[in-house]
Every structure is written in C-alpha cells, then in structure tokens.
C-alpha cells in the first residue's frame, strides 16, 4: 500500500521526481562512461582482429587457388605441345620407315616424348586434384567464418541485452531505495 508521502507525490504529478537520491559527482560519471567506451572499443578491436586474421587466411587460400589454376593451365599447354610433338614425330616415323637407323632414333624420340607426356598428364591430374582440395577447403573456411561471425553477432546482442537488464535492475533498486 502506498505511503502518504507517495500519495502526495502521485497527486501532485511529481511521482518520478528524485527526492532522497544522492547525486554522483560528474567526474565519477565521466570516468564510468570512459571505462565503458574503453571496454566496447576493446571488444570491437578484438572482433576486428579475428575478422582480419580470417580474411588474410582466406586471401592466402584464394591466392593459392589462383596459383594452382595458373599451374594447371601451364601444364595443359605443355601437354598440348607435347601431343603435337608426338604427332609430328609419328608422321616423321611414317615417312622414314625405310631408313632403319633413322627409324630407331625416331622411335626412341617417340618413346621419350610419350613418357614425358605421361609424366605431364600425371602432374596435371595431381595439380587438378590439389586445386579441387584447395577450393573445397576454401569453401569450408568461408562457411566456418560466416558461422563464427553469426555467433559473434549473437553474443554482442546478448551482451547488449544483459547491459540493458543491469541498467534496468539498477534503476529499480534505486526506485525501491527511494520509496
């Protein structure tokens, strides 16, 4: 039940007016505000550092994928050149069937070119597989980073709600102390 003093305040329209509340010196309020600003800037700095680290790793992975793609293109071009060389040598072999020693030399060259082509094709397959693994890893890292950013945003929202509830609780405590 409201006390007589509260009824008078309610009737006079001064219900929310501070009566017995002690005012804090402005220096204390400024110091608290500076501390809050420092804490929030530290949190945002930490969040930025994490994001910067993830972005630099992501950039590194993207650069590696580009390098592997370039290497893949180079290997394909080399394979194409070697196939053309093999075809040319096969034509020469066909032309020079009658010449025995020349034929043996050309056959050796042909075998050498064939083995080089097989090595190049194997390298091409290896680089292609490595490139695919890097792309998959990059996609996985991007998904992880997005998930982490969502979690950080959720934590920031929860922190803001907690701060708001603390302020409201402080106001309620002050109001009860006044009453």
PDB file of C-alpha atoms in Angstrom, residues 7-175:
ATOM      1  CA  UNK A   7       0.174   9.535  -2.498  1.00  0.00           C
ATOM      2  CA  UNK A   8       1.025  13.202  -2.292  1.00  0.00           C
ATOM      3  CA  UNK A   9       3.706  12.849  -4.945  1.00  0.00           C
ATOM      4  CA  UNK A  10       1.313  10.925  -7.181  1.00  0.00           C
ATOM      5  CA  UNK A  11      -1.405  13.566  -6.812  1.00  0.00           C
ATOM      6  CA  UNK A  12       0.959  16.435  -7.446  1.00  0.00           C
ATOM      7  CA  UNK A  13       2.332  14.823 -10.635  1.00  0.00           C
ATOM      8  CA  UNK A  14       5.851  14.563  -9.234  1.00  0.00           C
ATOM      9  CA  UNK A  15       5.930  10.799  -8.980  1.00  0.00           C
ATOM     10  CA  UNK A  16       9.165  10.384 -10.922  1.00  0.00           C
ATOM     11  CA  UNK A  17      10.974  13.337  -9.362  1.00  0.00           C
ATOM     12  CA  UNK A  18      14.096  12.391  -7.368  1.00  0.00           C
ATOM     13  CA  UNK A  19      13.767  13.186  -3.693  1.00  0.00           C
ATOM     14  CA  UNK A  20      16.225  11.474  -1.390  1.00  0.00           C
ATOM     15  CA  UNK A  21      18.546  10.271  -4.126  1.00  0.00           C
ATOM     16  CA  UNK A  22      22.204  11.152  -3.835  1.00  0.00           C
ATOM     17  CA  UNK A  23      23.728  12.676  -6.936  1.00  0.00           C
ATOM     18  CA  UNK A  24      27.071  11.349  -8.048  1.00  0.00           C
ATOM     19  CA  UNK A  25      29.756  13.864  -8.880  1.00  0.00           C
ATOM     20  CA  UNK A  26      30.073  14.415 -12.611  1.00  0.00           C
ATOM     21  CA  UNK A  27      33.691  13.229 -12.503  1.00  0.00           C
ATOM     22  CA  UNK A  28      32.592   9.732 -11.442  1.00  0.00           C
ATOM     23  CA  UNK A  29      30.001   9.558 -14.220  1.00  0.00           C
ATOM     24  CA  UNK A  30      32.562  10.641 -16.809  1.00  0.00           C
ATOM     25  CA  UNK A  31      35.044   8.076 -15.537  1.00  0.00           C
ATOM     26  CA  UNK A  32      32.430   5.289 -15.751  1.00  0.00           C
ATOM     27  CA  UNK A  33      31.487   6.383 -19.285  1.00  0.00           C
ATOM     28  CA  UNK A  34      35.165   6.347 -20.329  1.00  0.00           C
ATOM     29  CA  UNK A  35      35.585   2.845 -18.883  1.00  0.00           C
ATOM     30  CA  UNK A  36      32.519   1.636 -20.796  1.00  0.00           C
ATOM     31  CA  UNK A  37      33.846   3.208 -24.015  1.00  0.00           C
ATOM     32  CA  UNK A  38      37.252   1.551 -23.457  1.00  0.00           C
ATOM     33  CA  UNK A  39      35.621  -1.862 -22.929  1.00  0.00           C
ATOM     34  CA  UNK A  40      33.462  -1.579 -26.021  1.00  0.00           C
ATOM     35  CA  UNK A  41      36.416  -0.428 -28.159  1.00  0.00           C
ATOM     36  CA  UNK A  42      38.496  -3.386 -26.888  1.00  0.00           C
ATOM     37  CA  UNK A  43      35.706  -5.800 -27.858  1.00  0.00           C
ATOM     38  CA  UNK A  44      35.316  -4.298 -31.306  1.00  0.00           C
ATOM     39  CA  UNK A  45      39.112  -4.298 -31.759  1.00  0.00           C
ATOM     40  CA  UNK A  46      39.276  -7.995 -30.846  1.00  0.00           C
ATOM     41  CA  UNK A  47      36.425  -8.744 -33.247  1.00  0.00           C
ATOM     42  CA  UNK A  48      38.181  -6.784 -35.999  1.00  0.00           C
ATOM     43  CA  UNK A  49      41.472  -8.624 -35.368  1.00  0.00           C
ATOM     44  CA  UNK A  50      39.698 -12.002 -35.665  1.00  0.00           C
ATOM     45  CA  UNK A  51      37.965 -10.889 -38.849  1.00  0.00           C
ATOM     46  CA  UNK A  52      41.256  -9.503 -40.254  1.00  0.00           C
ATOM     47  CA  UNK A  53      43.021 -12.794 -39.454  1.00  0.00           C
ATOM     48  CA  UNK A  54      40.282 -14.816 -41.143  1.00  0.00           C
ATOM     49  CA  UNK A  55      40.305 -12.507 -44.144  1.00  0.00           C
ATOM     50  CA  UNK A  56      44.092 -12.747 -44.533  1.00  0.00           C
ATOM     51  CA  UNK A  57      43.903 -16.548 -44.352  1.00  0.00           C
ATOM     52  CA  UNK A  58      41.059 -16.520 -46.863  1.00  0.00           C
ATOM     53  CA  UNK A  59      43.081 -14.239 -49.164  1.00  0.00           C
ATOM     54  CA  UNK A  60      46.050 -16.585 -48.837  1.00  0.00           C
ATOM     55  CA  UNK A  61      43.884 -19.561 -49.777  1.00  0.00           C
ATOM     56  CA  UNK A  62      42.414 -17.664 -52.739  1.00  0.00           C
ATOM     57  CA  UNK A  63      45.909 -16.740 -53.894  1.00  0.00           C
ATOM     58  CA  UNK A  64      46.955 -20.401 -53.623  1.00  0.00           C
ATOM     59  CA  UNK A  65      43.915 -21.459 -55.688  1.00  0.00           C
ATOM     60  CA  UNK A  66      44.857 -18.887 -58.328  1.00  0.00           C
ATOM     61  CA  UNK A  67      48.445 -20.149 -58.389  1.00  0.00           C
ATOM     62  CA  UNK A  68      47.263 -23.729 -58.775  1.00  0.00           C
ATOM     63  CA  UNK A  69      44.869 -22.702 -61.547  1.00  0.00           C
ATOM     64  CA  UNK A  70      47.731 -20.955 -63.360  1.00  0.00           C
ATOM     65  CA  UNK A  71      49.937 -24.018 -62.908  1.00  0.00           C
ATOM     66  CA  UNK A  72      47.111 -26.196 -64.233  1.00  0.00           C
ATOM     67  CA  UNK A  73      46.814 -24.039 -67.350  1.00  0.00           C
ATOM     68  CA  UNK A  74      50.581 -24.199 -67.883  1.00  0.00           C
ATOM     69  CA  UNK A  75      50.562 -27.985 -67.538  1.00  0.00           C
ATOM     70  CA  UNK A  76      47.698 -28.251 -70.028  1.00  0.00           C
ATOM     71  CA  UNK A  77      49.576 -26.074 -72.512  1.00  0.00           C
ATOM     72  CA  UNK A  78      52.719 -28.187 -72.072  1.00  0.00           C
ATOM     73  CA  UNK A  79      50.690 -31.367 -72.555  1.00  0.00           C
ATOM     74  CA  UNK A  80      49.152 -29.931 -75.723  1.00  0.00           C
ATOM     75  CA  UNK A  81      52.613 -29.032 -77.078  1.00  0.00           C
ATOM     76  CA  UNK A  82      53.923 -32.491 -76.286  1.00  0.00           C
ATOM     77  CA  UNK A  83      50.979 -34.139 -78.024  1.00  0.00           C
ATOM     78  CA  UNK A  84      51.678 -32.043 -81.107  1.00  0.00           C
ATOM     79  CA  UNK A  85      55.335 -33.045 -80.934  1.00  0.00           C
ATOM     80  CA  UNK A  86      54.387 -36.719 -80.655  1.00  0.00           C
ATOM     81  CA  UNK A  87      52.082 -36.407 -83.657  1.00  0.00           C
ATOM     82  CA  UNK A  88      54.837 -34.715 -85.667  1.00  0.00           C
ATOM     83  CA  UNK A  89      57.294 -37.427 -84.709  1.00  0.00           C
ATOM     84  CA  UNK A  90      54.807 -40.125 -85.668  1.00  0.00           C
ATOM     85  CA  UNK A  91      54.420 -38.521 -89.089  1.00  0.00           C
ATOM     86  CA  UNK A  92      58.186 -38.449 -89.479  1.00  0.00           C
ATOM     87  CA  UNK A  93      58.375 -42.112 -88.489  1.00  0.00           C
ATOM     88  CA  UNK A  94      55.790 -42.968 -91.112  1.00  0.00           C
ATOM     89  CA  UNK A  95      57.752 -41.041 -93.744  1.00  0.00           C
ATOM     90  CA  UNK A  96      61.055 -42.604 -92.864  1.00  0.00           C
ATOM     91  CA  UNK A  97      60.041 -46.241 -92.448  1.00  0.00           C
ATOM     92  CA  UNK A  98      62.583 -47.376 -94.957  1.00  0.00           C
ATOM     93  CA  UNK A  99      65.503 -45.865 -93.092  1.00  0.00           C
ATOM     94  CA  UNK A 100      66.444 -48.268 -90.280  1.00  0.00           C
ATOM     95  CA  UNK A 101      68.820 -46.230 -88.084  1.00  0.00           C
ATOM     96  CA  UNK A 102      66.693 -43.132 -88.501  1.00  0.00           C
ATOM     97  CA  UNK A 103      63.661 -45.144 -87.601  1.00  0.00           C
ATOM     98  CA  UNK A 104      65.276 -46.372 -84.376  1.00  0.00           C
ATOM     99  CA  UNK A 105      66.210 -42.822 -83.414  1.00  0.00           C
ATOM    100  CA  UNK A 106      62.713 -41.602 -84.110  1.00  0.00           C
ATOM    101  CA  UNK A 107      61.239 -44.468 -82.123  1.00  0.00           C
ATOM    102  CA  UNK A 108      63.437 -43.556 -79.169  1.00  0.00           C
ATOM    103  CA  UNK A 109      62.366 -39.923 -79.520  1.00  0.00           C
ATOM    104  CA  UNK A 110      58.768 -41.020 -79.769  1.00  0.00           C
ATOM    105  CA  UNK A 111      59.080 -43.164 -76.642  1.00  0.00           C
ATOM    106  CA  UNK A 112      60.787 -40.311 -74.833  1.00  0.00           C
ATOM    107  CA  UNK A 113      58.038 -37.880 -75.841  1.00  0.00           C
ATOM    108  CA  UNK A 114      55.382 -40.387 -74.868  1.00  0.00           C
ATOM    109  CA  UNK A 115      56.897 -40.874 -71.407  1.00  0.00           C
ATOM    110  CA  UNK A 116      57.187 -37.091 -70.975  1.00  0.00           C
ATOM    111  CA  UNK A 117      53.573 -36.684 -71.981  1.00  0.00           C
ATOM    112  CA  UNK A 118      52.509 -39.338 -69.465  1.00  0.00           C
ATOM    113  CA  UNK A 119      54.507 -37.591 -66.728  1.00  0.00           C
ATOM    114  CA  UNK A 120      52.948 -34.261 -67.653  1.00  0.00           C
ATOM    115  CA  UNK A 121      49.466 -35.749 -67.668  1.00  0.00           C
ATOM    116  CA  UNK A 122      50.106 -37.239 -64.227  1.00  0.00           C
ATOM    117  CA  UNK A 123      51.275 -33.842 -62.978  1.00  0.00           C
ATOM    118  CA  UNK A 124      48.168 -32.317 -64.498  1.00  0.00           C
ATOM    119  CA  UNK A 125      45.950 -34.795 -62.651  1.00  0.00           C
ATOM    120  CA  UNK A 126      47.818 -34.138 -59.383  1.00  0.00           C
ATOM    121  CA  UNK A 127      47.543 -30.368 -59.752  1.00  0.00           C
ATOM    122  CA  UNK A 128      43.855 -30.668 -60.639  1.00  0.00           C
ATOM    123  CA  UNK A 129      43.210 -32.771 -57.522  1.00  0.00           C
ATOM    124  CA  UNK A 130      45.192 -30.327 -55.356  1.00  0.00           C
ATOM    125  CA  UNK A 131      43.264 -27.423 -56.853  1.00  0.00           C
ATOM    126  CA  UNK A 132      39.937 -29.093 -56.064  1.00  0.00           C
ATOM    127  CA  UNK A 133      41.044 -29.793 -52.484  1.00  0.00           C
ATOM    128  CA  UNK A 134      42.032 -26.146 -52.025  1.00  0.00           C
ATOM    129  CA  UNK A 135      38.699 -24.965 -53.416  1.00  0.00           C
ATOM    130  CA  UNK A 136      36.843 -27.306 -51.071  1.00  0.00           C
ATOM    131  CA  UNK A 137      38.948 -26.171 -48.102  1.00  0.00           C
ATOM    132  CA  UNK A 138      38.390 -22.513 -49.016  1.00  0.00           C
ATOM    133  CA  UNK A 139      34.629 -23.045 -49.174  1.00  0.00           C
ATOM    134  CA  UNK A 140      34.710 -24.818 -45.816  1.00  0.00           C
ATOM    135  CA  UNK A 141      36.709 -21.972 -44.267  1.00  0.00           C
ATOM    136  CA  UNK A 142      34.317 -19.396 -45.683  1.00  0.00           C
ATOM    137  CA  UNK A 143      31.382 -21.286 -44.175  1.00  0.00           C
ATOM    138  CA  UNK A 144      33.180 -21.521 -40.818  1.00  0.00           C
ATOM    139  CA  UNK A 145      33.964 -17.812 -40.898  1.00  0.00           C
ATOM    140  CA  UNK A 146      30.351 -16.918 -41.659  1.00  0.00           C
ATOM    141  CA  UNK A 147      29.190 -19.149 -38.793  1.00  0.00           C
ATOM    142  CA  UNK A 148      31.667 -17.502 -36.411  1.00  0.00           C
ATOM    143  CA  UNK A 149      30.536 -14.029 -37.468  1.00  0.00           C
ATOM    144  CA  UNK A 150      26.924 -15.011 -36.780  1.00  0.00           C
ATOM    145  CA  UNK A 151      27.914 -16.293 -33.343  1.00  0.00           C
ATOM    146  CA  UNK A 152      29.785 -13.080 -32.561  1.00  0.00           C
ATOM    147  CA  UNK A 153      26.760 -11.032 -33.601  1.00  0.00           C
ATOM    148  CA  UNK A 154      24.554 -13.162 -31.347  1.00  0.00           C
ATOM    149  CA  UNK A 155      26.946 -12.686 -28.437  1.00  0.00           C
ATOM    150  CA  UNK A 156      27.018  -8.932 -28.990  1.00  0.00           C
ATOM    151  CA  UNK A 157      23.225  -8.837 -28.935  1.00  0.00           C
ATOM    152  CA  UNK A 158      23.127 -10.899 -25.737  1.00  0.00           C
ATOM    153  CA  UNK A 159      25.719  -8.614 -24.147  1.00  0.00           C
ATOM    154  CA  UNK A 160      23.643  -5.577 -25.041  1.00  0.00           C
ATOM    155  CA  UNK A 161      20.541  -7.191 -23.544  1.00  0.00           C
ATOM    156  CA  UNK A 162      22.461  -8.063 -20.367  1.00  0.00           C
ATOM    157  CA  UNK A 163      23.726  -4.495 -20.052  1.00  0.00           C
ATOM    158  CA  UNK A 164      20.219  -3.162 -20.542  1.00  0.00           C
ATOM    159  CA  UNK A 165      18.838  -5.527 -17.891  1.00  0.00           C
ATOM    160  CA  UNK A 166      21.586  -4.467 -15.472  1.00  0.00           C
ATOM    161  CA  UNK A 167      20.716  -0.817 -16.011  1.00  0.00           C
ATOM    162  CA  UNK A 168      17.013  -1.515 -15.528  1.00  0.00           C
ATOM    163  CA  UNK A 169      17.760  -3.502 -12.379  1.00  0.00           C
ATOM    164  CA  UNK A 170      19.856  -0.609 -11.057  1.00  0.00           C
ATOM    165  CA  UNK A 171      17.011   1.799 -11.747  1.00  0.00           C
ATOM    166  CA  UNK A 172      14.554  -0.498  -9.960  1.00  0.00           C
ATOM    167  CA  UNK A 173      16.851  -0.827  -6.962  1.00  0.00           C
ATOM    168  CA  UNK A 174      17.253   2.941  -6.836  1.00  0.00           C
ATOM    169  CA  UNK A 175      13.479   3.359  -7.067  1.00  0.00           C
TER     170      UNK A 175
END
